[in-house]
mmCIF file of C-alpha atoms in Angstrom:
data_model
loop_
_atom_site.group_PDB
_atom_site.id
_atom_site.type_symbol
_atom_site.label_atom_id
_atom_site.label_comp_id
_atom_site.label_asym_id
_atom_site.label_seq_id
_atom_site.Cartn_x
_atom_site.Cartn_y
_atom_site.Cartn_z
ATOM 1 C CA MET U 1 34.036 24.531 6.960
ATOM 2 C CA CYS U 2 34.408 25.799 10.522
ATOM 3 C CA LEU U 3 30.790 24.971 11.309
ATOM 4 C CA ALA U 4 31.147 21.436 9.964
ATOM 5 C CA SER U 5 34.301 20.875 11.995
ATOM 6 C CA ALA U 6 32.638 22.098 15.184
ATOM 7 C CA THR U 7 29.594 19.857 14.853
ATOM 8 C CA LEU U 8 31.489 16.721 13.834
ATOM 9 C CA PRO U 9 32.306 15.529 17.407
ATOM 10 C CA LEU U 10 28.639 15.838 18.375
ATOM 11 C CA ALA U 11 27.547 13.795 15.392
ATOM 12 C CA GLN U 12 30.128 11.120 16.119
ATOM 13 C CA ALA U 13 29.019 10.934 19.753
ATOM 14 C CA ALA U 14 25.389 10.585 18.741
ATOM 15 C CA GLN U 15 26.189 7.768 16.321
ATOM 16 C CA ALA U 16 28.364 6.019 18.905
ATOM 17 C CA SER U 17 25.416 5.601 21.291
ATOM 18 C CA ASP U 18 23.316 2.741 19.935
ATOM 19 C CA THR U 19 20.867 3.000 22.843
ATOM 20 C CA PRO U 20 20.213 6.709 23.472
ATOM 21 C CA LEU U 21 17.091 6.281 25.637
ATOM 22 C CA ILE U 22 17.171 5.269 29.313
ATOM 23 C CA TRP U 23 14.292 3.450 30.999
ATOM 24 C CA THR U 24 15.118 1.920 34.395
ATOM 25 C CA PRO U 25 12.380 0.757 36.798
ATOM 26 C CA SER U 26 13.430 -0.303 40.303
ATOM 27 C CA GLN U 27 11.972 -1.302 43.657
ATOM 28 C CA THR U 28 13.129 1.064 46.410
ATOM 29 C CA SER U 29 11.291 -0.567 49.346
ATOM 30 C CA ASP U 30 8.684 -3.227 50.100
ATOM 31 C CA SER U 31 5.889 -1.119 48.594
ATOM 32 C CA SER U 32 7.681 1.712 46.772
ATOM 33 C CA TYR U 33 8.945 1.836 43.216
ATOM 34 C CA ALA U 34 10.768 4.282 40.978
ATOM 35 C CA MET U 35 11.042 4.806 37.241
ATOM 36 C CA ARG U 36 14.130 6.587 35.905
ATOM 37 C CA MET U 37 13.733 7.937 32.388
ATOM 38 C CA GLY U 38 16.122 9.982 30.308
ATOM 39 C CA SER U 39 18.447 10.090 27.360
ATOM 40 C CA HIS U 40 22.138 10.060 26.591
ATOM 41 C CA LEU U 41 23.221 13.476 25.333
ATOM 42 C CA PRO U 42 25.082 13.882 22.001
ATOM 43 C CA THR U 43 28.296 15.249 23.520
ATOM 44 C CA GLU U 44 31.923 14.158 23.572
ATOM 45 C CA LEU U 45 31.598 13.268 27.260
ATOM 46 C CA GLU U 46 29.306 10.444 28.389
ATOM 47 C CA ALA U 47 26.487 12.669 29.634
ATOM 48 C CA SER U 48 22.823 11.916 30.269
ATOM 49 C CA ALA U 49 19.812 13.638 31.820
ATOM 50 C CA GLY U 50 16.199 12.923 32.652
ATOM 51 C CA ALA U 51 13.617 12.521 35.409
ATOM 52 C CA GLU U 52 12.817 9.919 38.051
ATOM 53 C CA ILE U 53 9.212 9.270 39.096
ATOM 54 C CA SER U 54 8.445 7.505 42.394
ATOM 55 C CA PHE U 55 5.179 5.783 43.279
ATOM 56 C CA THR U 56 3.776 3.267 45.746
ATOM 57 C CA GLY U 57 2.165 -0.084 45.044
ATOM 58 C CA PHE U 58 -1.161 -1.364 46.293
ATOM 59 C CA GLN U 59 -1.363 -3.435 49.457
ATOM 60 C CA SER U 60 -4.357 -5.416 50.609
ATOM 61 C CA ASP U 61 -6.564 -3.692 53.208
ATOM 62 C CA LEU U 62 -4.458 -0.517 52.983
ATOM 63 C CA ALA U 63 -5.070 2.718 51.130
ATOM 64 C CA PRO U 64 -2.316 3.775 48.703
ATOM 65 C CA ALA U 65 0.263 5.887 50.521
ATOM 66 C CA ARG U 66 1.351 9.212 49.111
ATOM 67 C CA THR U 67 4.915 9.409 47.851
ATOM 68 C CA ALA U 68 6.919 12.102 49.631
ATOM 69 C CA ASN U 69 9.187 12.847 46.649
ATOM 70 C CA PRO U 70 7.246 11.961 43.496
ATOM 71 C CA VAL U 71 9.462 13.653 40.880
ATOM 72 C CA LYS U 72 13.222 14.188 40.728
ATOM 73 C CA PHE U 73 15.297 15.592 37.890
ATOM 74 C CA TRP U 74 18.842 14.343 37.334
ATOM 75 C CA SER U 75 21.859 14.790 35.098
ATOM 76 C CA SER U 76 25.038 12.733 34.983
ATOM 77 C CA VAL U 77 28.498 13.124 33.442
ATOM 78 C CA ARG U 78 31.177 10.444 33.305
ATOM 79 C CA LEU U 79 34.581 12.036 33.787
ATOM 80 C CA PRO U 80 37.346 11.200 31.302
ATOM 81 C CA SER U 81 40.055 8.950 32.679
ATOM 82 C CA ASN U 82 43.439 7.899 31.367
ATOM 83 C CA ARG U 83 43.878 5.181 33.974
ATOM 84 C CA LYS U 84 44.533 1.660 32.701
ATOM 85 C CA ASP U 85 43.512 -0.122 35.914
ATOM 86 C CA GLY U 86 39.766 0.041 35.339
ATOM 87 C CA GLY U 87 39.228 3.266 37.293
ATOM 88 C CA ASP U 88 36.083 5.287 36.653
ATOM 89 C CA ALA U 89 34.523 8.503 38.016
ATOM 90 C CA GLN U 90 31.104 10.081 37.581
ATOM 91 C CA ILE U 91 29.274 13.213 38.768
ATOM 92 C CA GLU U 92 25.494 13.345 39.159
ATOM 93 C CA VAL U 93 23.252 16.289 40.076
ATOM 94 C CA ARG U 94 19.721 15.759 41.407
ATOM 95 C CA LEU U 95 16.849 18.205 41.950
ATOM 96 C CA ASN U 96 13.642 17.432 43.824
ATOM 97 C CA GLY U 97 10.806 18.749 41.671
ATOM 98 C CA LEU U 98 8.495 19.236 44.678
ATOM 99 C CA THR U 99 10.695 20.668 47.433
ATOM 100 C CA GLY U 100 13.601 22.067 45.409
ATOM 101 C CA ARG U 101 16.111 20.033 47.406
ATOM 102 C CA ARG U 102 19.438 19.726 45.575
ATOM 103 C CA SER U 103 22.214 17.169 45.786
ATOM 104 C CA VAL U 104 25.550 16.536 44.096
ATOM 105 C CA TRP U 105 27.068 13.043 43.924
ATOM 106 C CA LEU U 106 30.625 12.030 43.094
ATOM 107 C CA SER U 107 31.324 8.332 42.612
ATOM 108 C CA LYS U 108 34.652 6.630 41.941
ATOM 109 C CA SER U 109 35.208 2.961 41.219
ATOM 110 C CA LEU U 110 38.149 0.653 40.661
ATOM 111 C CA SER U 111 37.991 -2.867 39.191
ATOM 112 C CA LEU U 112 40.587 -5.586 39.705
ATOM 113 C CA ASP U 113 40.763 -9.090 38.236
ATOM 114 C CA LEU U 114 41.541 -11.628 40.969
ATOM 115 C CA THR U 115 41.203 -14.784 38.863
ATOM 116 C CA PRO U 116 39.857 -15.459 35.359
ATOM 117 C CA ASP U 117 36.382 -15.771 36.933
ATOM 118 C CA LEU U 118 36.531 -13.569 40.058
ATOM 119 C CA ALA U 119 36.833 -9.790 40.103
ATOM 120 C CA ALA U 120 36.898 -7.195 42.867
ATOM 121 C CA GLN U 121 35.365 -3.731 42.781
ATOM 122 C CA ILE U 122 36.013 -0.841 45.150
ATOM 123 C CA GLU U 123 33.479 1.990 45.037
ATOM 124 C CA ASP U 124 33.625 5.353 46.814
ATOM 125 C CA LEU U 125 30.582 7.631 46.930
ATOM 126 C CA TYR U 126 30.448 11.215 48.226
ATOM 127 C CA SER U 127 27.397 13.464 48.266
ATOM 128 C CA LEU U 128 26.273 16.913 49.397
ATOM 129 C CA ASP U 129 22.577 17.647 50.005
ATOM 130 C CA TYR U 130 21.128 21.145 50.285
ATOM 131 C CA ASP U 131 17.670 21.274 51.855
ATOM 132 C CA ARG U 132 16.160 24.736 51.566
ATOM 133 C CA THR U 133 12.893 23.588 53.151
ATOM 134 C CA ALA U 134 14.571 23.029 56.524
ATOM 135 C CA SER U 135 14.458 25.890 59.021
ATOM 136 C CA ASP U 136 18.251 26.183 59.052
ATOM 137 C CA ARG U 137 18.684 25.472 55.306
ATOM 138 C CA ARG U 138 21.173 22.801 56.223
ATOM 139 C CA VAL U 139 23.766 21.083 54.062
ATOM 140 C CA ASP U 140 24.396 17.399 54.763
ATOM 141 C CA ALA U 141 27.433 15.411 53.664
ATOM 142 C CA ARG U 142 27.574 11.663 53.142
ATOM 143 C CA ALA U 143 30.353 9.204 52.310
ATOM 144 C CA SER U 144 30.358 5.474 51.686
ATOM 145 C CA LYS U 145 32.776 2.767 50.576
ATOM 146 C CA THR U 146 31.728 -0.540 49.042
ATOM 147 C CA ILE U 147 33.906 -3.585 48.422
ATOM 148 C CA ARG U 148 32.385 -6.128 46.060
ATOM 149 C CA VAL U 149 33.618 -9.565 44.929
ATOM 150 C CA LEU U 150 31.781 -10.967 41.922
ATOM 151 C CA SER U 151 31.743 -14.028 39.731
ATOM 152 C CA LYS U 152 31.814 -13.173 36.036
ATOM 153 C CA THR U 153 30.281 -16.454 34.893
ATOM 154 C CA LYS U 154 27.501 -16.802 37.498
ATOM 155 C CA GLY U 155 26.677 -13.103 37.880
ATOM 156 C CA THR U 156 26.748 -13.373 41.687
ATOM 157 C CA ALA U 157 28.350 -10.691 43.852
ATOM 158 C CA LEU U 158 29.008 -10.391 47.592
ATOM 159 C CA PHE U 159 29.529 -6.922 49.023
ATOM 160 C CA ALA U 160 30.284 -5.082 52.258
ATOM 161 C CA ARG U 161 29.524 -1.376 52.684
ATOM 162 C CA SER U 162 30.285 1.277 55.293
ATOM 163 C CA THR U 163 28.434 4.613 55.353
ATOM 164 C CA ARG U 164 28.739 7.804 57.375
ATOM 165 C CA SER U 165 26.852 11.100 57.171
ATOM 166 C CA THR U 166 26.691 14.306 59.171
ATOM 167 C CA ARG U 167 23.444 13.058 60.713
ATOM 168 C CA ASP U 168 24.972 9.769 61.903
ATOM 169 C CA GLN U 169 26.914 9.504 65.127
ATOM 170 C CA GLU U 170 28.919 6.513 63.894
ATOM 171 C CA TRP U 171 29.662 4.486 60.781
ATOM 172 C CA GLN U 172 26.858 2.267 59.489
ATOM 173 C CA ALA U 173 27.838 -1.166 58.140
ATOM 174 C CA SER U 174 25.916 -3.484 55.825
ATOM 175 C CA VAL U 175 26.523 -6.698 53.884
ATOM 176 C CA GLY U 176 24.607 -8.286 51.053
ATOM 177 C CA VAL U 177 24.447 -10.381 47.921
ATOM 178 C CA GLU U 178 23.497 -9.453 44.354
ATOM 179 C CA GLN U 179 22.407 -11.784 41.573
ATOM 180 C CA LYS U 180 22.055 -11.052 37.881
ATOM 181 C CA VAL U 181 19.024 -13.074 36.762
ATOM 182 C CA MET U 182 19.030 -12.165 33.088
ATOM 183 C CA ARG U 183 19.947 -9.253 30.885
ATOM 184 C CA GLY U 184 18.805 -6.092 32.654
ATOM 185 C CA VAL U 185 17.222 -7.927 35.628
ATOM 186 C CA ASN U 186 19.001 -7.941 39.001
ATOM 187 C CA LEU U 187 18.067 -9.081 42.512
ATOM 188 C CA SER U 188 19.756 -7.960 45.719
ATOM 189 C CA ALA U 189 19.386 -8.722 49.415
ATOM 190 C CA ASN U 190 21.245 -6.921 52.180
ATOM 191 C CA ILE U 191 21.360 -6.551 55.961
ATOM 192 C CA ASP U 192 21.838 -2.984 57.219
ATOM 193 C CA ASN U 193 22.914 -1.506 60.559
ATOM 194 C CA LEU U 194 24.909 -4.537 61.650
ATOM 195 C CA ALA U 195 25.902 -2.856 64.919
ATOM 196 C CA ALA U 196 22.279 -2.202 65.915
ATOM 197 C CA GLN U 197 20.358 -4.460 68.266
ATOM 198 C CA ARG U 198 17.900 -5.203 65.473
ATOM 199 C CA PRO U 199 19.544 -5.028 62.044
ATOM 200 C CA SER U 200 17.164 -4.441 59.145
ATOM 201 C CA GLY U 201 16.986 -6.487 55.955
ATOM 202 C CA THR U 202 16.056 -5.386 52.447
ATOM 203 C CA LEU U 203 15.194 -7.317 49.289
ATOM 204 C CA ARG U 204 15.189 -5.407 46.010
ATOM 205 C CA ALA U 205 14.633 -6.068 42.329
ATOM 206 C CA SER U 206 15.679 -3.820 39.450
ATOM 207 C CA TYR U 207 15.272 -3.827 35.696
ATOM 208 C CA ALA U 208 17.087 -1.625 33.185
ATOM 209 C CA GLN U 209 16.382 -1.322 29.471
ATOM 210 C CA ARG U 210 17.897 0.958 26.859
ATOM 211 C CA TRP U 211 16.817 1.401 23.284
#
């Protein structure tokens, strides 16, 4: 009886997840791509783990470039929250399979309904990176805040983001737009380093599928 009672929450959690597998390809740069694979774990908390494989695409008249970080392992846990205002928090741990570099991420988000169609999201992201391959085995910290306004019916979102790390001398600002094309398919375009003399632009596409 004790054994059955102890395993019941795990069984309920496993049945509650209709899509246990994670398969998320994404474009990380003009010629680089990543594939995140994993599975939701049968626990009471919303936990998942897996690996992310990075690779480069082929370009005309150029030899395929070697990916600096081909394999990363990750695990994620969504923290329980009793807040009724749409607040959410999540912790993610990443490990570079080639260099052994480790990082811990803490993300917090808050959603607010502005109108029946418009919503606002505020996201805070904090991370610590430990690089044992560096000569001084340094630890870098990074923080960012994103404010996003999105249309629920059209799937379009406008966002502004500020980022600061221990390697930056000042805050970095960026703006962009995101568009949900269809289920699991998203496009985004953003302009980074607005204070620089030559800001850089990025266009990305992502696709996520669970089954």
